[in-house]
mmCIF file of C-alpha atoms and ligand atoms in Angstrom:
data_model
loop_
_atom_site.group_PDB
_atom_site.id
_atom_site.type_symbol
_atom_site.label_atom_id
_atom_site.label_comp_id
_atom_site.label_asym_id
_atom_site.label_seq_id
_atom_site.Cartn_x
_atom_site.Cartn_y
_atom_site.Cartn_z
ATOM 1 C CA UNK O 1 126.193 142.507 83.272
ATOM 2 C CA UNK O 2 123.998 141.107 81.108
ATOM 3 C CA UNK O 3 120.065 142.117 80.438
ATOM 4 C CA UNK O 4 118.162 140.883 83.517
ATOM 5 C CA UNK O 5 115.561 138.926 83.267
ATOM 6 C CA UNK O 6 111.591 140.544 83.879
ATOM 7 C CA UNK O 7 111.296 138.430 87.144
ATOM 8 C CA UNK O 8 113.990 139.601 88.419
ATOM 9 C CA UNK O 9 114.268 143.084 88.150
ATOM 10 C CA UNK O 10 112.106 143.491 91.297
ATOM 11 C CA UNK O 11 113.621 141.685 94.692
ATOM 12 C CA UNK O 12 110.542 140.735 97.797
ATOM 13 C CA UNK O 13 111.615 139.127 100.631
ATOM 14 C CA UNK O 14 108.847 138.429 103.627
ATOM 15 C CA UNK O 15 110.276 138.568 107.572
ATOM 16 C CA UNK O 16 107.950 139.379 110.615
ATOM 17 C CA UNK O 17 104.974 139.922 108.538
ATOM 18 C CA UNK O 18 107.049 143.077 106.608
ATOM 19 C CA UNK O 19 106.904 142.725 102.845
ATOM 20 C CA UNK O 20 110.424 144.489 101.493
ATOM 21 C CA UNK O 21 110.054 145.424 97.842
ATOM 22 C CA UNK O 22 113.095 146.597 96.130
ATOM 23 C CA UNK O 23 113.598 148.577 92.871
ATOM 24 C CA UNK O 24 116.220 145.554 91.320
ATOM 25 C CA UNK O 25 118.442 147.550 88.698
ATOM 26 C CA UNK O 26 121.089 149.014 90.515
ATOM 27 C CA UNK O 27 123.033 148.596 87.627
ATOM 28 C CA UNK O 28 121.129 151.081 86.050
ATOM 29 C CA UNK O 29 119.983 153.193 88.930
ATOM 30 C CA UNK O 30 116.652 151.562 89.165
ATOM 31 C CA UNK O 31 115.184 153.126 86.248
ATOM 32 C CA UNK O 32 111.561 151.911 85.384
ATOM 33 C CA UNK O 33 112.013 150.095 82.115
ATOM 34 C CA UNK O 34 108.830 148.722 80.813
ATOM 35 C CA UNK O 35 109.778 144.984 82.248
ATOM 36 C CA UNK O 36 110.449 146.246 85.927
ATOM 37 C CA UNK O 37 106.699 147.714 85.754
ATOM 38 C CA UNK O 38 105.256 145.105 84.691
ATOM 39 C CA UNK O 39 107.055 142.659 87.395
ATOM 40 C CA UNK O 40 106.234 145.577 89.550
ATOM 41 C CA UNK O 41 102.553 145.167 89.358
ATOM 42 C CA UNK O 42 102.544 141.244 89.639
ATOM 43 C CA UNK O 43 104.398 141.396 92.528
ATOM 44 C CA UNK O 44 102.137 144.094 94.333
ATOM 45 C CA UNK O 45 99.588 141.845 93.407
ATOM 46 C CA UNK O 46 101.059 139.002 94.993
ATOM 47 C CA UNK O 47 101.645 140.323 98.027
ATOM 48 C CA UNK O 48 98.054 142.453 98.329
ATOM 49 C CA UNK O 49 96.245 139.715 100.111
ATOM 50 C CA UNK O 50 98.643 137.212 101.734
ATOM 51 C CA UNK O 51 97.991 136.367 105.108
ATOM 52 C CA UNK O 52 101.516 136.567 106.353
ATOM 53 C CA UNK O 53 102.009 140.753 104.690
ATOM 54 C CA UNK O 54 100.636 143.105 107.341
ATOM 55 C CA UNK O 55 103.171 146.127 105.876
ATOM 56 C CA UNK O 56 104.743 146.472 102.790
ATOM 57 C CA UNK O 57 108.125 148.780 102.211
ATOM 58 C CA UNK O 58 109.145 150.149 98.785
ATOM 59 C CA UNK O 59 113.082 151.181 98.678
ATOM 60 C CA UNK O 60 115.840 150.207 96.108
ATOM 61 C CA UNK O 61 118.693 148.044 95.713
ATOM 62 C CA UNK O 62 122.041 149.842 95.819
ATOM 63 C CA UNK O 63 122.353 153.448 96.014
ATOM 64 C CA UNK O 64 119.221 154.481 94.405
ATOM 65 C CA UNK O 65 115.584 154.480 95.197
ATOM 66 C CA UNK O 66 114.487 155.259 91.483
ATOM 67 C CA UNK O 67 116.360 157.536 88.410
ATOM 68 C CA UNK O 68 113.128 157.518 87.153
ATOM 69 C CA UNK O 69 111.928 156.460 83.830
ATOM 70 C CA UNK O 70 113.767 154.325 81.462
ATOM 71 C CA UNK O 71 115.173 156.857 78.858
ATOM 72 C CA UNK O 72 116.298 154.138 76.584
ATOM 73 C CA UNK O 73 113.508 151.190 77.428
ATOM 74 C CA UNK O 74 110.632 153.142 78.010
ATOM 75 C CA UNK O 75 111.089 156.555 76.036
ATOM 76 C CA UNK O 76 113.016 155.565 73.039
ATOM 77 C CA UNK O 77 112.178 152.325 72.223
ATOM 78 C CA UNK O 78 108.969 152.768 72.412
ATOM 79 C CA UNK O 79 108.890 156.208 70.599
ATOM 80 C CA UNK O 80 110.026 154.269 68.010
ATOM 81 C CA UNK O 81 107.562 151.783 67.609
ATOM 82 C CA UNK O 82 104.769 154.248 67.826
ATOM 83 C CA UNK O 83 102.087 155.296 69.656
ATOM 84 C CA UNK O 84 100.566 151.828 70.490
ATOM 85 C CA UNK O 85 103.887 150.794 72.221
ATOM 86 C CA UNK O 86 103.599 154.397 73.898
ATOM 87 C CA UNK O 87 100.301 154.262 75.653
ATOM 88 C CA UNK O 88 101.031 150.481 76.371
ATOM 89 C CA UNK O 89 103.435 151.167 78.222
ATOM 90 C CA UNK O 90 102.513 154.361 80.018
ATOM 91 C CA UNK O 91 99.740 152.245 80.889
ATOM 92 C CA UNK O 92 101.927 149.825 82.590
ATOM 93 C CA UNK O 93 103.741 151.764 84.739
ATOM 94 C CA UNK O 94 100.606 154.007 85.856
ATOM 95 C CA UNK O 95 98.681 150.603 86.261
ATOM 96 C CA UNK O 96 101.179 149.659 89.234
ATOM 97 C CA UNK O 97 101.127 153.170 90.684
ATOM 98 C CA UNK O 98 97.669 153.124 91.172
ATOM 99 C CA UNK O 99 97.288 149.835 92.380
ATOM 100 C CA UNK O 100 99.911 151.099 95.047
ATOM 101 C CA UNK O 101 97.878 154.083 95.576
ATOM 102 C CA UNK O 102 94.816 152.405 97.005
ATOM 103 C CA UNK O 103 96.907 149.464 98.214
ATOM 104 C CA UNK O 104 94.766 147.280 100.940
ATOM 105 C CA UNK O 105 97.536 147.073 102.991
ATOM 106 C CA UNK O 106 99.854 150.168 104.414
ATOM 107 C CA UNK O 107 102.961 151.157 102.685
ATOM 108 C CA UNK O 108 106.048 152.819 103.731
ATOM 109 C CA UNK O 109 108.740 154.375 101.174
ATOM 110 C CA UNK O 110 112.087 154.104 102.508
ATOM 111 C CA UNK O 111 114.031 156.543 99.742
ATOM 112 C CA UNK O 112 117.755 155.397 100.242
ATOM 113 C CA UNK O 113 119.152 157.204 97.070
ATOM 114 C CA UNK O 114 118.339 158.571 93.649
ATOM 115 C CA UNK O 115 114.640 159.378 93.111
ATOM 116 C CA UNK O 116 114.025 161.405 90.280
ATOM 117 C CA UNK O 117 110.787 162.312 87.518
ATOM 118 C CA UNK O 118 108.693 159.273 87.172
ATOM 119 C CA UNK O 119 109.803 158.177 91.105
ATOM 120 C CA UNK O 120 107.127 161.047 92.205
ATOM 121 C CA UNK O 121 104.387 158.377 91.183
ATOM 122 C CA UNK O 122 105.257 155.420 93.910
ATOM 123 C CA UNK O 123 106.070 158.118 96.349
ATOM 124 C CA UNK O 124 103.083 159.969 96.306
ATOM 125 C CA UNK O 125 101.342 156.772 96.649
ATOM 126 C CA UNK O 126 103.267 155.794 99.576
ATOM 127 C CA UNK O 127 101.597 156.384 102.940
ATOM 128 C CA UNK O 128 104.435 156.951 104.899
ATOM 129 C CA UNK O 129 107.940 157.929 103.351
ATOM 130 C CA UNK O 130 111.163 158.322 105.095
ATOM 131 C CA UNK O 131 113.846 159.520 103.470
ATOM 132 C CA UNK O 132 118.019 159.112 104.146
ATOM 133 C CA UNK O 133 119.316 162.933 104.947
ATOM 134 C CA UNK O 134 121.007 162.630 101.819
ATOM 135 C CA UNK O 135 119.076 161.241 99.532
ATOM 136 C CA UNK O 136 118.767 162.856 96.416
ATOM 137 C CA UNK O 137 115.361 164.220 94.860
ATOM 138 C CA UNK O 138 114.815 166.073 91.782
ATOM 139 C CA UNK O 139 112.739 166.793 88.731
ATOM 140 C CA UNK O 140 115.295 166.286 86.378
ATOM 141 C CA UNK O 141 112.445 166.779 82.946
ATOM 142 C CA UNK O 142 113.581 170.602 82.594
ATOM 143 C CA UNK O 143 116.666 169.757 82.525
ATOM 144 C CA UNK O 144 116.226 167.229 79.378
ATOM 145 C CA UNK O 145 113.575 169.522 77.605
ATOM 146 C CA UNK O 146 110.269 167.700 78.933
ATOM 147 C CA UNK O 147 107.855 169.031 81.792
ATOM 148 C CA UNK O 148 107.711 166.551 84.132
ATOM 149 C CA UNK O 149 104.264 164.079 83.352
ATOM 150 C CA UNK O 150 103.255 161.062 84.160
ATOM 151 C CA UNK O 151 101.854 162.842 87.516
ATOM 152 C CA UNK O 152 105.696 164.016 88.492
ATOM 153 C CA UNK O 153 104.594 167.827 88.470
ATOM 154 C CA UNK O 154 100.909 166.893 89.899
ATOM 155 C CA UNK O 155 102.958 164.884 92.822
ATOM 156 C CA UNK O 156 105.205 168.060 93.773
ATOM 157 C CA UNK O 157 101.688 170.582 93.467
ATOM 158 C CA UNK O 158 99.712 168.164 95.819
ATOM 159 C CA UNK O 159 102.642 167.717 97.794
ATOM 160 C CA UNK O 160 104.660 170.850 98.376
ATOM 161 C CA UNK O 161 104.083 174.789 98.965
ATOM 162 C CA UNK O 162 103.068 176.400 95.914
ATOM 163 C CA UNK O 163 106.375 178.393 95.774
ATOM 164 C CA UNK O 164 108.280 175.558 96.575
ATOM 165 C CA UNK O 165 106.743 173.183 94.419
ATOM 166 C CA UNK O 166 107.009 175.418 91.217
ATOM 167 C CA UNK O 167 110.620 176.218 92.016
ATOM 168 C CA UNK O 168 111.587 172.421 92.175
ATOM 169 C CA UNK O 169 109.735 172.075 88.755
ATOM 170 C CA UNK O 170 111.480 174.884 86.876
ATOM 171 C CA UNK O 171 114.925 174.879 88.041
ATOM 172 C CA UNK O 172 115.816 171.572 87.622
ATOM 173 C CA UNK O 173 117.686 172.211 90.988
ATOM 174 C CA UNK O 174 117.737 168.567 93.305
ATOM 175 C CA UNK O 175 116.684 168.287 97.064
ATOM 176 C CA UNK O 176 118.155 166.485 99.657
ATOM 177 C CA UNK O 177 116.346 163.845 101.952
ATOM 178 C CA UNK O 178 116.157 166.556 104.776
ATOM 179 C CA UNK O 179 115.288 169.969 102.362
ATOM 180 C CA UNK O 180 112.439 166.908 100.527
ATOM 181 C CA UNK O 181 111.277 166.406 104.335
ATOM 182 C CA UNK O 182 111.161 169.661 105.349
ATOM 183 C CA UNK O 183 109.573 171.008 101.821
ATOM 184 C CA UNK O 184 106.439 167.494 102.638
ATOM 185 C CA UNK O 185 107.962 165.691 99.799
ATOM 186 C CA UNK O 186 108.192 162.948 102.476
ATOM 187 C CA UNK O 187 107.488 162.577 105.820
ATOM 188 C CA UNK O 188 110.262 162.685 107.453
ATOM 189 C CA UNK O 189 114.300 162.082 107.198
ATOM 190 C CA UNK O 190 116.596 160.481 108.834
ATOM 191 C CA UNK O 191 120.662 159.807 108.833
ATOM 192 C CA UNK O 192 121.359 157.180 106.342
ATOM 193 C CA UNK O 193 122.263 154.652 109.136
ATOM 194 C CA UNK O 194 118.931 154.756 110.828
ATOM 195 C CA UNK O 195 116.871 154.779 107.655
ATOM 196 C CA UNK O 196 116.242 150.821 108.351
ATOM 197 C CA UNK O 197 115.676 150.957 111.388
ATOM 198 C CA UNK O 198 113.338 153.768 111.583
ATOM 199 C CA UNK O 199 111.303 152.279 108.659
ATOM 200 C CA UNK O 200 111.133 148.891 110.959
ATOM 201 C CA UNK O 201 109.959 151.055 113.757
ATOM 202 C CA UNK O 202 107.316 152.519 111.503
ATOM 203 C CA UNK O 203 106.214 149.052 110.383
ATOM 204 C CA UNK O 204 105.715 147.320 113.845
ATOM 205 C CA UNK O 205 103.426 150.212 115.061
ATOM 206 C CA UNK O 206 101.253 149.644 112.261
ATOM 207 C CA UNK O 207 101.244 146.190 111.974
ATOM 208 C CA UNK O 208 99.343 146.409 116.122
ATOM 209 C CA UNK O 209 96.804 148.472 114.610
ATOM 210 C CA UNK O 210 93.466 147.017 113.755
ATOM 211 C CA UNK O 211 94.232 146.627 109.412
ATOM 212 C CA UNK O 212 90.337 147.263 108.899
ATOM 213 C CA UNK O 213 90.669 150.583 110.709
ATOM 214 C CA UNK O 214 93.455 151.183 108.814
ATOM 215 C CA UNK O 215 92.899 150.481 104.829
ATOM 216 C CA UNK O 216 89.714 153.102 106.002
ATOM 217 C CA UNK O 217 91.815 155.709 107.226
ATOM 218 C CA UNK O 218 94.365 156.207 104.299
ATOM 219 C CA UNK O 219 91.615 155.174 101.930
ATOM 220 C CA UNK O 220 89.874 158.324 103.520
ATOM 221 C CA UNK O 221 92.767 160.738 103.933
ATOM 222 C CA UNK O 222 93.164 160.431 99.992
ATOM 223 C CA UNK O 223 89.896 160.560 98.963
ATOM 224 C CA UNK O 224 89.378 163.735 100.887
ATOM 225 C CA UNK O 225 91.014 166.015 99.164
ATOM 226 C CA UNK O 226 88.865 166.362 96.368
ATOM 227 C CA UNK O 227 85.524 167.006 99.001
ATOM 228 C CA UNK O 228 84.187 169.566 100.070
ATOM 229 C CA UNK O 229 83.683 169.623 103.902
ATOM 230 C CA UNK O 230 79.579 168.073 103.538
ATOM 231 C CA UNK O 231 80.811 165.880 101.102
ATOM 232 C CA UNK O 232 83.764 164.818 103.901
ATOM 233 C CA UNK O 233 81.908 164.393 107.015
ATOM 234 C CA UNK O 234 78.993 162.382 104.846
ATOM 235 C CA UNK O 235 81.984 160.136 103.411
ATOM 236 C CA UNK O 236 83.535 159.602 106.775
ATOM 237 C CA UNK O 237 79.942 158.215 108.620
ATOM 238 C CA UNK O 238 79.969 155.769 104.977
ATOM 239 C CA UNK O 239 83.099 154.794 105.589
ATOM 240 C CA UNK O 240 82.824 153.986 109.653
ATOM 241 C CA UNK O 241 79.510 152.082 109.125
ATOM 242 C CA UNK O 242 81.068 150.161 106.136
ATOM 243 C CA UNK O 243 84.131 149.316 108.651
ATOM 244 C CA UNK O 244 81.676 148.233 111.535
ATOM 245 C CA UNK O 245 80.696 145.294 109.078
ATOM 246 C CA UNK O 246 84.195 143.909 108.878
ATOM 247 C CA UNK O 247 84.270 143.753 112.329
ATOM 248 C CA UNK O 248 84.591 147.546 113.401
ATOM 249 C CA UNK O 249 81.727 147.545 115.696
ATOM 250 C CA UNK O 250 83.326 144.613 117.601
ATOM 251 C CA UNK O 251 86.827 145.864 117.786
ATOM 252 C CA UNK O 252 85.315 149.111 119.330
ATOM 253 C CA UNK O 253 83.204 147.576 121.740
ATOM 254 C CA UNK O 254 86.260 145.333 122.898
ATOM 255 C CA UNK O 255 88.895 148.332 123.183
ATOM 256 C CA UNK O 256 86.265 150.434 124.622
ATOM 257 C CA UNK O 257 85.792 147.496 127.662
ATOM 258 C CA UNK O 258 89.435 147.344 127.889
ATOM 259 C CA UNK O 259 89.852 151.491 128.063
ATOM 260 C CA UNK O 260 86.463 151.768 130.535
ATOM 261 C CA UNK O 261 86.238 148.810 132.512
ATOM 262 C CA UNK O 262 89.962 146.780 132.395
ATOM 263 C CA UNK O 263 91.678 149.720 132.507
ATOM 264 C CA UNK O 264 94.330 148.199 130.412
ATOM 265 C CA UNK O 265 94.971 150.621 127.720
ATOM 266 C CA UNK O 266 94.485 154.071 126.807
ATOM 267 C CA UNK O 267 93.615 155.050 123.408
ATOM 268 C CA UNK O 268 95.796 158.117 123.654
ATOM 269 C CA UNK O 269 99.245 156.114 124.103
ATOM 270 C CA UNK O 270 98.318 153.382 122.181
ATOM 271 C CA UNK O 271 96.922 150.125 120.261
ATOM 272 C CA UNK O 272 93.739 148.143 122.210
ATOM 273 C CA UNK O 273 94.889 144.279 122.568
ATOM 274 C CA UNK O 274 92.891 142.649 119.755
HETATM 275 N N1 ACO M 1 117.194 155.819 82.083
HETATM 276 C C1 ACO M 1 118.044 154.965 81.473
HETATM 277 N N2 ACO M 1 119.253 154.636 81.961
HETATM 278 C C2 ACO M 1 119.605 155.190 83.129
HETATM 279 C C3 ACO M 1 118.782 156.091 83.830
HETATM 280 C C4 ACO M 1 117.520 156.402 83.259
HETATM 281 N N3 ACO M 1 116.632 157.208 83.862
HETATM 282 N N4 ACO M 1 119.423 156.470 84.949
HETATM 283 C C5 ACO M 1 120.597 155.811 84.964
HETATM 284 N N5 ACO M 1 120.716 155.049 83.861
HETATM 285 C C6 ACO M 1 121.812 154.169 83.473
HETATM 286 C C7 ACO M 1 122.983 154.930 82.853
HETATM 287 O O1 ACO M 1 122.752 155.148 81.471
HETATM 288 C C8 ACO M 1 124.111 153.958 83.132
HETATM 289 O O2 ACO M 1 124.038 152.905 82.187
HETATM 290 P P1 ACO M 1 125.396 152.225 81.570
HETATM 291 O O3 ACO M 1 126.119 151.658 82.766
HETATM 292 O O4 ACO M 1 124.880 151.198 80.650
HETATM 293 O O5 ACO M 1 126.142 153.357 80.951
HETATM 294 C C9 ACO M 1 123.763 153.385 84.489
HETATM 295 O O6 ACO M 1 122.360 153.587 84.646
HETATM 296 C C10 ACO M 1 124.459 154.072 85.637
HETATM 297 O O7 ACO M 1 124.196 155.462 85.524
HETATM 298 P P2 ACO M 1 125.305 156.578 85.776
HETATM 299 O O8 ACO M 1 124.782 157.833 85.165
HETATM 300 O O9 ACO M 1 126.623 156.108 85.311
HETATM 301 O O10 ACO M 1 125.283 156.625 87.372
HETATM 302 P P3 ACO M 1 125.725 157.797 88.365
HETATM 303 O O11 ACO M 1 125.676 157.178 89.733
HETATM 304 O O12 ACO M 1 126.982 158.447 87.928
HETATM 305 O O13 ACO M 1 124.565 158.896 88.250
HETATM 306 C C11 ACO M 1 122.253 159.608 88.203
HETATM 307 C C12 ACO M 1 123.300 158.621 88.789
HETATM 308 C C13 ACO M 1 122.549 161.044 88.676
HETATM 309 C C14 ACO M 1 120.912 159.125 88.742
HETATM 310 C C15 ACO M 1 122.302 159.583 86.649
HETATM 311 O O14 ACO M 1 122.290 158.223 86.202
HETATM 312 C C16 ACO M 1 121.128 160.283 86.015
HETATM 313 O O15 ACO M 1 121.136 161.491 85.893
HETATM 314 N N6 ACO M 1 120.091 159.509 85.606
HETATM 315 C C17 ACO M 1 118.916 160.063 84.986
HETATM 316 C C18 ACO M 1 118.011 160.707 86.023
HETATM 317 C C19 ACO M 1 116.802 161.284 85.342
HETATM 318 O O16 ACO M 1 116.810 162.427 84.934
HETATM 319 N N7 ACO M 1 115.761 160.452 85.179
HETATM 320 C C20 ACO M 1 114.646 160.736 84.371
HETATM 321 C C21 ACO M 1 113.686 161.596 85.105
HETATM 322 S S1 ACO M 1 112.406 162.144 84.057
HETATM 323 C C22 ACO M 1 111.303 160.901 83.987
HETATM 324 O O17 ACO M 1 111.373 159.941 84.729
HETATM 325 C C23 ACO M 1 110.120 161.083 83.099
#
């Protein structure tokens, strides 16, 4: 087929307050050429505030999720035109990464395929990712004389068991949805035919949770890791009195009524009526 054009090499569609996102290159496996990041990042940016996105899902169109970088639109190309066109457009693709990373909204990976170096980024920054069984993860760079950058090998330390995180880096060996799952690559996996569906499920339990409450919680669950415990529990009272100005204070007070004196919910099995 012929070169596709920037808009269109990411796909959105909106349904039931889900935004799904799709990688838009199956052709080429959904590599990240220097036009798909940039669409990337408009597109995130779209979506970051509209009133009818409660949930957004990453996956890919076809049979991958992401082969990664583009070795001919981002590596070559720009190799040859120099370091300018280099650190432009690293700076592309980590500028959507991030953004993803501290996304207001929650995100869900659904990983149907193919997800490989430079696919670490979006995934790490993913708050929940579910995996098909056999999807297909590796860090291909050893294998094509690079380490793996752009945060690949940073994704797999944070990520996975020491052992098992340097073992994925070095051999250049791949690992399936379940072995990714089981390694905390991703959350969890599931057969291939209930990867929708469980993503779905995923989305409609978060989408009856207060969003407030929420953009706080994975906002805090990152930013903890580089605290010490002090440094933690004085972040967390922040954060809670920062959320009880967006409403927080009245949201508990309401599910509290409901829990102590309606006796319509319990906290422990699930979402206060808001
Ligand atoms: N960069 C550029 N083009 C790519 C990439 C990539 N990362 N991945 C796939 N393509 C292109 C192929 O060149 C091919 O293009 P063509 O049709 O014009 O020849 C097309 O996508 C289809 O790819 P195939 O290799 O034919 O697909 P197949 O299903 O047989 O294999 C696989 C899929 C295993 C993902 C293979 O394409 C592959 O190994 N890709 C590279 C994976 C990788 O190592 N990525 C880089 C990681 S390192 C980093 O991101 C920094």
């Amino acid at each position: 087929m012929s070169e596709r054009a920037e808009q269109d090499t990411v796909a959105v569609k909106v349904e039931n307050r889900i935004a799904w996102v799709s990688y838009n290159r199956p052709e080429k496996r959904n590599c990240m050429s220097p036009k798909l990041n940039r669409q990337m990042l408009r597109v995130l940016e779209e979506l970051e505030f509209r009133e009818d996105v409660g949930v957004l899902v990453l996956t890919g169109e076809g049979d991958a999720f992401s082969a990664g970088m583009d070795l001919k639109e981002y590596f070559r190309e720009n190799e040859a035109l120099g370091i300018g066109a280099i650190r432009k457009s690293q700076r592309e693709a980590y500028s959507w990464w991030d953004r993803l990373r501290w996304y207001e909204k929650p995100t869900i990976g659904m990983i149907n395929g193919w997800a490989f170096g430079g696919a670490y980024g979006p995934l790490h920054a993913l708050d929940i990712v579910v995996a098909s069984d056999d999807a297909t993860f590796g860090l291909s760079e050893i294998n094509w004389g690079i380490l793996p950058g752009g945060g690949a090998s940073k994704v797999a330390q944070e990520l996975m068991p020491f052992r098992k995180a340097i073992y994925h880096a070095m051999m250049g060996e791949n690992l399936t949805g379940k072995q990714a799952a089981e390694q905390g690559l991703v959350t969890e996996s599931v057969p291939h035919d209930q990867l929708r569906d469980r993503v779905l499920e995923i989305a409609e339990v978060l989408l009856k949770k207060d969003p407030n409450a929420l953009r706080a919680t994975k906002w805090a669950m990152r930013r903890m890791s580089e605290m010490t415990f002090d440094n933690a529990m004085d972040y967390l009272i922040r954060a809670q009195e920062a959320l009880n100005g967006m409403g927080g204070m009245a949201a508990r007070k309401e599910a509290t009524k409901q829990f102590l004196d309606d006796k319509t919910f319990k906290p422990g099995l699930g979402a206060f009526d808001a």
